[in-house]
Coordinates of C-alpha atoms and ligand atoms in Angstrom, one line a residue:
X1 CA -35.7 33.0 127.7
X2 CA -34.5 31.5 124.3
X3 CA -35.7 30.6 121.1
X4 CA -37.1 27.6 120.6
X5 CA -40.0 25.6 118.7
X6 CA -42.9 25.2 121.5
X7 CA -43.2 26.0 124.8
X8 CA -47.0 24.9 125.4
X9 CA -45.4 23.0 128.6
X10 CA -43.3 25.6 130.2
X11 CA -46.5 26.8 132.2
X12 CA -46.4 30.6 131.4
X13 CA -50.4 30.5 132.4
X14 CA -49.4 31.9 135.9
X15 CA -52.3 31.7 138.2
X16 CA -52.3 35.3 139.3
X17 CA -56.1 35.6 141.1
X18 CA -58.8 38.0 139.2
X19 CA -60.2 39.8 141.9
X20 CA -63.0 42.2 141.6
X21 CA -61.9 45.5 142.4
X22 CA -61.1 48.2 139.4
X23 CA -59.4 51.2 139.5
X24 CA -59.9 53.9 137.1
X25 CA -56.1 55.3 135.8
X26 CA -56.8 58.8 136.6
X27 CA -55.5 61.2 133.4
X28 CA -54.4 58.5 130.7
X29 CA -55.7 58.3 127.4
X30 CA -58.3 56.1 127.4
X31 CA -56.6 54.4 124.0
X32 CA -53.2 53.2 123.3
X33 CA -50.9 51.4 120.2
X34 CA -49.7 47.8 121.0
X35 CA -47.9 45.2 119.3
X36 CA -51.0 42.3 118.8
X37 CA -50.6 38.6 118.2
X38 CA -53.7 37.2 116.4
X39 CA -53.8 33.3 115.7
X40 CA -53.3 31.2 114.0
X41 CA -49.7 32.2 113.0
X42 CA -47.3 35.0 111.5
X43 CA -49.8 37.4 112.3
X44 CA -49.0 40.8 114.2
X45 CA -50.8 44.0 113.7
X46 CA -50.1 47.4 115.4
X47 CA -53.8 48.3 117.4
X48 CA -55.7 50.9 119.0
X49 CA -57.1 49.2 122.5
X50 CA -57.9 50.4 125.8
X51 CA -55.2 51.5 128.2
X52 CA -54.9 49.0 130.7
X53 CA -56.2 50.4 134.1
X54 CA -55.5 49.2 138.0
X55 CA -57.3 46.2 138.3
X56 CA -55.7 45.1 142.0
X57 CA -54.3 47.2 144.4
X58 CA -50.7 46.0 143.8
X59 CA -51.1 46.4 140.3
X60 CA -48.7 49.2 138.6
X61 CA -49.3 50.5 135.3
X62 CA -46.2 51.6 133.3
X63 CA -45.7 54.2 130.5
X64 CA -43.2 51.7 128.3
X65 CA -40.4 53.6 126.7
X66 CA -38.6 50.8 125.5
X67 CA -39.7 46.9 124.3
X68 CA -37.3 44.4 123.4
X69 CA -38.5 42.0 120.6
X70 CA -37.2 38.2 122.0
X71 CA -36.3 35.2 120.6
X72 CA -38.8 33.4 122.6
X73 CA -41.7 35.8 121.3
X74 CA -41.1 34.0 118.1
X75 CA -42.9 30.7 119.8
X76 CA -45.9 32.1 119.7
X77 CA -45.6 34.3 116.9
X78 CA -44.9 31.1 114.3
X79 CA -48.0 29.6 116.2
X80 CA -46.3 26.7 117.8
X81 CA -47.2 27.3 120.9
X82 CA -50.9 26.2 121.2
X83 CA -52.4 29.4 121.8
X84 CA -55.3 30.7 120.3
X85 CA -55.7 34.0 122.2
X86 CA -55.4 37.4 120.9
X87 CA -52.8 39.3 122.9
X88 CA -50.3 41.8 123.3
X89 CA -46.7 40.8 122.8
X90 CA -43.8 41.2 124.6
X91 CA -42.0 40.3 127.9
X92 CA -39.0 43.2 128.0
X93 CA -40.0 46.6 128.6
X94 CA -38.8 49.4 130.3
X95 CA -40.6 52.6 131.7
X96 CA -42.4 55.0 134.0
X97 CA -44.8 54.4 136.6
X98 CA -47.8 56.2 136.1
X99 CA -50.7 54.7 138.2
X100 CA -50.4 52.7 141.5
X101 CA -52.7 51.0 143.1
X102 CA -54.1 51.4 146.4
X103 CA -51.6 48.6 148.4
X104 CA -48.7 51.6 147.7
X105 CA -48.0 53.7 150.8
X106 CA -45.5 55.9 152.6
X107 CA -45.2 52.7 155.4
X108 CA -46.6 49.7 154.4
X109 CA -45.6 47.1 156.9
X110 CA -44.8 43.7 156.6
X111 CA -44.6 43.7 152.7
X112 CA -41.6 44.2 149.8
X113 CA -40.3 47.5 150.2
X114 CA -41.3 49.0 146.7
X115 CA -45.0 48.9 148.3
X116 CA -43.4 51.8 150.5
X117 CA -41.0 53.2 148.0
X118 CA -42.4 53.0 144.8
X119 CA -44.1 56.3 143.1
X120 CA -45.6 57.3 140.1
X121 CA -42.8 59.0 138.0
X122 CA -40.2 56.0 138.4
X123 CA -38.7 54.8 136.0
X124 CA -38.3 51.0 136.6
X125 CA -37.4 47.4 134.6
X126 CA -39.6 44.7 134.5
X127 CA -38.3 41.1 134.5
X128 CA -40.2 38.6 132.3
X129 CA -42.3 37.1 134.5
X130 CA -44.3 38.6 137.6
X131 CA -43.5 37.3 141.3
X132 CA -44.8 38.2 144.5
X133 CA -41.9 38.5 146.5
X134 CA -43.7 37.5 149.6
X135 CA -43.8 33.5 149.3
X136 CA -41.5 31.0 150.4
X137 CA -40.8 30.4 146.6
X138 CA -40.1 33.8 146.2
X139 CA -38.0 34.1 149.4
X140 CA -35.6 31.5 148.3
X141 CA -34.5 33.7 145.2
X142 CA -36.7 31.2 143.0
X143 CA -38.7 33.8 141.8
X144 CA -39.6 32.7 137.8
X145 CA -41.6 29.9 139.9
X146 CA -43.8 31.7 142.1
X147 CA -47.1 30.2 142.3
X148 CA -48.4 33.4 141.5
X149 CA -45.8 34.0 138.7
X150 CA -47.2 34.6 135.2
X151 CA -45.5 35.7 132.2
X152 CA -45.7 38.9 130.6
X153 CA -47.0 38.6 126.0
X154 CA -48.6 35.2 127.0
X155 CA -52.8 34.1 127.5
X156 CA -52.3 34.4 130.9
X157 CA -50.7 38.4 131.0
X158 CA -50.7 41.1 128.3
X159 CA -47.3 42.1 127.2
X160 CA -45.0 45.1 127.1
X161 CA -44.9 45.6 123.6
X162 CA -47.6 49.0 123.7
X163 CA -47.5 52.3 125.1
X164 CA -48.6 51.0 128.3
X165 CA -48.6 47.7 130.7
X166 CA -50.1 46.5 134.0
X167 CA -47.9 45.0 135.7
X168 CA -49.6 42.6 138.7
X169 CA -47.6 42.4 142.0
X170 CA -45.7 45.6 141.3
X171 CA -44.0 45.6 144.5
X172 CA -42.6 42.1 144.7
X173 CA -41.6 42.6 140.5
X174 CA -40.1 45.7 139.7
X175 CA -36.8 47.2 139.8
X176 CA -37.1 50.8 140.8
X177 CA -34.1 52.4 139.1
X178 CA -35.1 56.0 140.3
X179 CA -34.3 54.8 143.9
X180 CA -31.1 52.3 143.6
X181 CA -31.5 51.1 147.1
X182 CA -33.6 48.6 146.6
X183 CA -31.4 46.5 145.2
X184 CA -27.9 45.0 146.5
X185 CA -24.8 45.3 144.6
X186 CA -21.3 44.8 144.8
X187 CA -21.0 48.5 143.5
X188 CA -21.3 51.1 146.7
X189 CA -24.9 53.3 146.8
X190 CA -22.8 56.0 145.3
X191 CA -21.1 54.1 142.7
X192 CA -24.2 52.6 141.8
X193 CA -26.1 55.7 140.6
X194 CA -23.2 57.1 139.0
X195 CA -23.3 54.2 137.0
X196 CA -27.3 54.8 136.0
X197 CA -26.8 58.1 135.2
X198 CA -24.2 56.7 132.2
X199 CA -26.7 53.7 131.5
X200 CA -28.6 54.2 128.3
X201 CA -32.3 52.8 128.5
X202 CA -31.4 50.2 125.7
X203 CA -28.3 49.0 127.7
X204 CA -31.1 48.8 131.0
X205 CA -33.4 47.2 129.0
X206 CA -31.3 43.9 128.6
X207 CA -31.7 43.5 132.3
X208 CA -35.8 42.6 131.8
X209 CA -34.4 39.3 130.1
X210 CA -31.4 38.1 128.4
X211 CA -28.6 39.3 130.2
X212 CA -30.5 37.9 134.0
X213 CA -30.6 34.4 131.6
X214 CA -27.3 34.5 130.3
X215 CA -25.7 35.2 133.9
X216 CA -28.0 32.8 135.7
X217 CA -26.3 29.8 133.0
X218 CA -23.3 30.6 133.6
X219 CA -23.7 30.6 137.1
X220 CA -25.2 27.5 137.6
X221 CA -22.7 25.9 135.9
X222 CA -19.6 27.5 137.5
X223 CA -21.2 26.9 141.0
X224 CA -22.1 23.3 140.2
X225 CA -20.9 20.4 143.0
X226 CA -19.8 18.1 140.1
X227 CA -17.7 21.5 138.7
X228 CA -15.8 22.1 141.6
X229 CA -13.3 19.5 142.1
X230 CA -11.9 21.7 139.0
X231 CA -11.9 25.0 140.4
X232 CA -11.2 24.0 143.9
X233 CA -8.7 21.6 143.0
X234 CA -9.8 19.2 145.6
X235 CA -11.3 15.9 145.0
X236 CA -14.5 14.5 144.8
X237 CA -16.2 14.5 147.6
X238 CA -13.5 16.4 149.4
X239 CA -14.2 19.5 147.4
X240 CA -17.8 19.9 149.0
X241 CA -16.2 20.9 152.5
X242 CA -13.5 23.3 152.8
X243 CA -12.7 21.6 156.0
X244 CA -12.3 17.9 154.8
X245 CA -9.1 17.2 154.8
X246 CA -7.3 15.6 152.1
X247 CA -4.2 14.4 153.5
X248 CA -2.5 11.1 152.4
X249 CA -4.4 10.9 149.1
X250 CA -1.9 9.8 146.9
X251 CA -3.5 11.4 143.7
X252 CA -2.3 15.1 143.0
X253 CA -3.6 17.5 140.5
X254 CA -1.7 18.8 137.6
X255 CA -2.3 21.8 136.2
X256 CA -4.4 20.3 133.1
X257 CA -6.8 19.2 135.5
X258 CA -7.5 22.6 137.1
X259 CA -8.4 23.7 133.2
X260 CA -12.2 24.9 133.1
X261 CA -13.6 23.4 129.6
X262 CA -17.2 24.8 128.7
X263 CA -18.8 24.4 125.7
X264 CA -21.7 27.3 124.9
X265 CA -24.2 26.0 122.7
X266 CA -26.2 28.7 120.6
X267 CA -24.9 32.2 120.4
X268 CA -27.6 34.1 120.3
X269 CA -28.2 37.4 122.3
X270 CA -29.0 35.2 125.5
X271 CA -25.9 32.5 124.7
X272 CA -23.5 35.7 123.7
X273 CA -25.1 37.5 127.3
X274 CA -24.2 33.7 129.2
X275 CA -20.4 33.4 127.4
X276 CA -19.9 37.0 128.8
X277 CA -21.1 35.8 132.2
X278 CA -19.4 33.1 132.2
X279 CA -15.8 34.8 131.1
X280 CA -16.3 37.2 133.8
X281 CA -16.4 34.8 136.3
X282 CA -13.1 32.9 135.4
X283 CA -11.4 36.4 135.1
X284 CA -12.8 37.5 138.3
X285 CA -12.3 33.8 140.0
X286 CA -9.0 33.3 137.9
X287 CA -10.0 30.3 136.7
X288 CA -8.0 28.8 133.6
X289 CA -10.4 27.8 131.0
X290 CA -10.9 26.8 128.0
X291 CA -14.5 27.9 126.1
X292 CA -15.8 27.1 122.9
X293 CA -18.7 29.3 121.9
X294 CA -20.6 27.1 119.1
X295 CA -23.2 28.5 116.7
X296 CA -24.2 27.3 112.7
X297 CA -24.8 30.7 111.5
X298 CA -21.9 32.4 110.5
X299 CA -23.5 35.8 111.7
X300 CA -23.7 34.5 115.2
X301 CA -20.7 33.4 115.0
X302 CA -19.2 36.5 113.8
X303 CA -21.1 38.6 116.6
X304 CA -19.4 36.6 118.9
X305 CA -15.9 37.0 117.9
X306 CA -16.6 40.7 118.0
X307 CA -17.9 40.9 121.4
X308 CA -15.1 38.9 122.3
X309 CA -12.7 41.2 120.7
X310 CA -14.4 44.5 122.2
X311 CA -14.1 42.7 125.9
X312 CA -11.5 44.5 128.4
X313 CA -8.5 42.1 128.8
X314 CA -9.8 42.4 132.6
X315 CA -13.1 41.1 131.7
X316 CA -11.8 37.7 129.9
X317 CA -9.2 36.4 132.1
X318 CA -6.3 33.8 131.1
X319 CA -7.5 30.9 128.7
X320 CA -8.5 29.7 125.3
X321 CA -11.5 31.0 123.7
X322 CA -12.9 29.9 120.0
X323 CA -15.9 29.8 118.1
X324 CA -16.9 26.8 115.6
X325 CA -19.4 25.6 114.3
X326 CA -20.7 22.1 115.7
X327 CA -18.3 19.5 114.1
X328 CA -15.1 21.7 114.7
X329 CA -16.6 22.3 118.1
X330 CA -16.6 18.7 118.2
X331 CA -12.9 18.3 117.1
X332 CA -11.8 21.0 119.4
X333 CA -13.0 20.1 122.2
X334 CA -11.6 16.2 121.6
X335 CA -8.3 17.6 121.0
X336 CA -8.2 19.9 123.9
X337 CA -9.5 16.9 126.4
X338 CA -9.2 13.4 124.4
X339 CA -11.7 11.5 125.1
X340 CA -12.7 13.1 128.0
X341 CA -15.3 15.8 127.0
X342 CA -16.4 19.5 128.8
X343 CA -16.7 19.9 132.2
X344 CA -20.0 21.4 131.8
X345 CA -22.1 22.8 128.4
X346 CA -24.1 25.7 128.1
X347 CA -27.5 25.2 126.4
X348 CA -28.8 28.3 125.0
X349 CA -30.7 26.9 121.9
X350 CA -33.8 25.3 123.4
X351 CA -33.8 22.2 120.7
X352 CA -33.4 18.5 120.8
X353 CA -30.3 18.7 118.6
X354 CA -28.8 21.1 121.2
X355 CA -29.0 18.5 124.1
X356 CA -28.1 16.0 121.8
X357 CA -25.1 17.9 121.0
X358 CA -24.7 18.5 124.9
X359 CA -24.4 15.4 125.4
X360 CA -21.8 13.9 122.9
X361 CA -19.7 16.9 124.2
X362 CA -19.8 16.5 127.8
X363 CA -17.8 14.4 129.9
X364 CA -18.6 12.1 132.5
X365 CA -19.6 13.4 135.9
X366 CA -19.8 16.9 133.5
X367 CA -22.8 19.1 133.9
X368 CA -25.2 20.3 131.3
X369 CA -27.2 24.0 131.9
X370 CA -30.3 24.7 129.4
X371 CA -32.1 27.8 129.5
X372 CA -33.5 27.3 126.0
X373 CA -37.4 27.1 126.3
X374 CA -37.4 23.2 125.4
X375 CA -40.9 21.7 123.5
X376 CA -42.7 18.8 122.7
X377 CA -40.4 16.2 121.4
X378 CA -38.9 13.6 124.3
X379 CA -35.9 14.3 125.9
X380 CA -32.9 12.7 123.1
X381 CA -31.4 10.3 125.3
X382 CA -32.4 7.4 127.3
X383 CA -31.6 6.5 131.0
X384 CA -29.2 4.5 130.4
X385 CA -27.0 7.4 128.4
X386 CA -27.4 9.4 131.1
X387 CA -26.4 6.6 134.1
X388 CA -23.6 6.0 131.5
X389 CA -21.6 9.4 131.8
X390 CA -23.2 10.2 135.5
X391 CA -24.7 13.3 133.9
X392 CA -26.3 16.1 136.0
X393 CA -28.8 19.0 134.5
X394 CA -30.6 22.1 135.6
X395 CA -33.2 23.0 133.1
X396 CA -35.5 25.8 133.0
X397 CA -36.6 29.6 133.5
X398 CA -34.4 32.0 134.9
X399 CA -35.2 33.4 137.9
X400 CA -34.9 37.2 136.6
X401 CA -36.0 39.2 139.6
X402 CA -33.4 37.4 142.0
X403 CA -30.8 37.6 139.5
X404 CA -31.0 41.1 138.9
X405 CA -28.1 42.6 141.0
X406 CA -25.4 40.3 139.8
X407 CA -26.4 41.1 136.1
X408 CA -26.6 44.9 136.9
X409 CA -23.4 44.8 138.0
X410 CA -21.9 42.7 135.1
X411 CA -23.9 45.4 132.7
X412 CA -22.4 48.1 134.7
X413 CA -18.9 46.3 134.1
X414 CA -19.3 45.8 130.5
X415 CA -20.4 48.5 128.8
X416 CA -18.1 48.0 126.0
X417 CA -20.0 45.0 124.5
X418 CA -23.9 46.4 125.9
X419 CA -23.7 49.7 125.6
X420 CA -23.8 50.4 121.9
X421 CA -26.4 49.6 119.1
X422 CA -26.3 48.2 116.1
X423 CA -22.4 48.0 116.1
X424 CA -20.3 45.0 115.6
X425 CA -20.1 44.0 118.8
X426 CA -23.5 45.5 120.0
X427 CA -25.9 43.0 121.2
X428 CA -29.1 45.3 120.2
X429 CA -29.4 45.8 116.1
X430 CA -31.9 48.7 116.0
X431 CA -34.6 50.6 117.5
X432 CA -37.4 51.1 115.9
X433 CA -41.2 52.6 116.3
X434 CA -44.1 50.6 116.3
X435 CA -44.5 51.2 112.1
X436 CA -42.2 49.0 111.8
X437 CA -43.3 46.2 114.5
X438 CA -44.6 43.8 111.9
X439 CA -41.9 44.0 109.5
X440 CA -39.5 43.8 112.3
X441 CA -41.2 40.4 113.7
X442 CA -40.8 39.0 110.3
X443 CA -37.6 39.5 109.9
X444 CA -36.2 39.0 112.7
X445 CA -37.9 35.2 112.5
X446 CA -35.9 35.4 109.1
X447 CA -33.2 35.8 110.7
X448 CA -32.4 39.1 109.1
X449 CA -32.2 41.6 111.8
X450 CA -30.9 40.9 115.5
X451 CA -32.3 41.7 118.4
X452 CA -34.9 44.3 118.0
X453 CA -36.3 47.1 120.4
X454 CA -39.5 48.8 119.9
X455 CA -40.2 52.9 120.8
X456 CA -43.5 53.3 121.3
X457 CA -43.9 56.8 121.5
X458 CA -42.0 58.0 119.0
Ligands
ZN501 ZN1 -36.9 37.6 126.3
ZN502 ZN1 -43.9 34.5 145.3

């Protein structure tokens, strides 16, 4: 998720059922330090609280080692988000398991595998929001949806900002990294956990949030139906069959019209994680493109350029890349196409300006992806805007457990722009302890840090 004003709509008040069983978390401290939101705004405070315990059997509870601080923590935090609870932040956290409830077994039949596989002593990733795994939603790979989905650092689910988290439907929303068969990959078994072993827990940590959101933009709008007369080169509507034939059309393509042009909008840790995606995927696809990365802080920008720059040639394939600011994105992208516009526009920002913007850039039949947590002000166009450039849209919440294996890979890939902190090109700024949680919230709503991650124990 991405920053942006209010998300009071978005639904993050899952409807996971209370149940009345309890299970005492044998050999924990009864106490613990977390990261706590207290209304009405701007107010965090470091506090001692009870360790959570087992409450259903297919609860886990995780030791955190790591928690990220997010952009879209900062909804909440600047009280825009019409919440009035008192609650532990945080939706990014990586750790160990430490107590499982009594739906964990050697052979559990019927149910997600980690109900047979995990065990206390794993160390595993969280995405943001929980998911059952076991519904049709869930079964589709639509997993940020499930109806019994909630979202960890909201009213409805403490977060992972603390020494320890429950985390409800363990086995259908963990990733067990201590056992790497549990998730597909394009890497082979043994590939795959030679990789972990060289994965910090910083680098892992990016797969609880942005870098699943950033991959799932791109991919959407790669994979779009209006995108692909361009990277098939066959005409609408021939391009949705591989079979139709296209025989006796008189138009041809030229090679301008086989040019991918993508505008990312907000640049960001999530928009830089989605321009990475998305330049993998024309290398990988070989793809000619041409991307304009569009931020109005100069620091974004900057952080951008150097992730660019610190990207293997292999990883960026054959095109034009730049980053602007809006009104040279806007010149660019006219002098690149004419009056034409982007085949498609990344959204990253979560603002009405943003789709605004996304709109004056794209052309028609062009697709626009947000992934910005979008809040209470109408939608800045009318029907008749939209009719009048044939615009298509997919909005909303990435699905992070589903797209975990493509984004492990791409992390595995491109550990010369996340592997690092608080380098140029590093996507993390620092790691700090939990002294410095409520300075770091401040400034990082400031503006004055990047991304932030939290140590809990240390
Ligand atoms: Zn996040
Ligand atoms: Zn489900």
């Amino acid at each position: 998720m991405v920053l942006a004003v209010d998300c009071s709509r978005d639904g993050w008040t899952g409807c996971y059922p209370v149940t009345p069983h309890r299970f005492k978390t044998q050999g924990l401290s009864p106490n613990m330090q977390a990261v706590r939101w207290h209304p009405p705004s701007y107010d965090i405070r470091v506090e001692t609280i009870p360790t959570p315990e087992i409450k259903h059997p297919d609860d886990a509870i995780v030791k955190v080692k790591l928690a990220a601080l997010c952009g879209s923590d900062l909804h909440i935090y600047r009280g825009h988000a019409g919440v009035d609870k008192i609650h532990t932040c945080g939706h990014e956290f990586i750790g160990e398991v430490v107590a499982l409830g009594s739906s964990y077994g050697s052979n559990v039949e019927g149910r997600p595998k980690l109900y047979s596989t995990l065990k206390v002593g794993d160390k595993v990733v969280s995405p943001f929001t929980v998911n059952c795994g076991e519904c049709h939603v869930c079964r589709l790979g639509y997993t940020a949806r499930c109806p019994e989905g909630a979202l960890f650092g909201s009213p409805a689910l403490e977060g992972g900002q603390a020494q320890y988290v429950r985390v409800p439907k363990a086995g259908g929303t963990l990733f067990n990294l201590s056992n790497p068969d549990t998730w597909s990959s394009a890497l082979s078994s043994h590939d795959k956990e030679k990789a972990l072993t060289g994965l910090s827990d910083s680098s892992l940590l990016m797969l609880a949030d942005i870098l699943p959101t950033g991959v799932f933009a791109a991919t959407q709008a790669v994979n779009h139906p209006k995108v692909l007369p361009v990277v098939t080169g066959r005409p609408w509507p021939q391009c949705l069959s591989p079979e139709a034939t296209t025989e006796g059309n008189e138009i041809s393509f030229t090679p301008e019209d086989r040019i991918l042009t993508i505008a990312v909008i907000g640049l960001g840790p999530v928009g830089i994680c989605a321009t990475i995606g998305l330049l993998d995927v024309v290398a990988t696809r070989q793809i000619p493109y041409r991307i304009v990365a569009i931020d109005l802080l100069e620091a974004r920008r900057e952080k951008m350029k150097a992730v660019f720059a610190a990207i293997d040639p292999s990883g960026k394939g054959d095109g034009e890349f730049v980053v602007l600011d809006m009104d040279a994105a806007k010149a660019q992208v006219k002098k690149w196409t004419g009056a034409v516009g982007c085949t498609a526009i990344l959204e990253v920002v979560g603002h009405a300006d943003a789709l605004s913007a996304a709109y004056d850039l794209v052309r028609a039949f062009g697709v626009i992806v947000s992934v910005g947590v979008h809040g209470a002000p109408p939608m800045p166009f009318t029907g008749r805007q939209l009719y009048n450039k044939n615009v298509s849209f997919d909005f909303g919440r990435c699905p992070a457990r589903a797209m975990f294996p493509p984004a492990f890979d791409l992390l595995v890939k491109r550990q010369d722009v996340f592997g690092g902190v608080g380098q140029p090109a590093s996507l993390i700024d620092r790691i700090v302890n939990f002294e410095e949680a409520t300075e770091s919230y401040r400034a990082f709503d400031k503006g004055e840090v990047g991304k932030v991650i939290f140590s809990p124990w240390k």
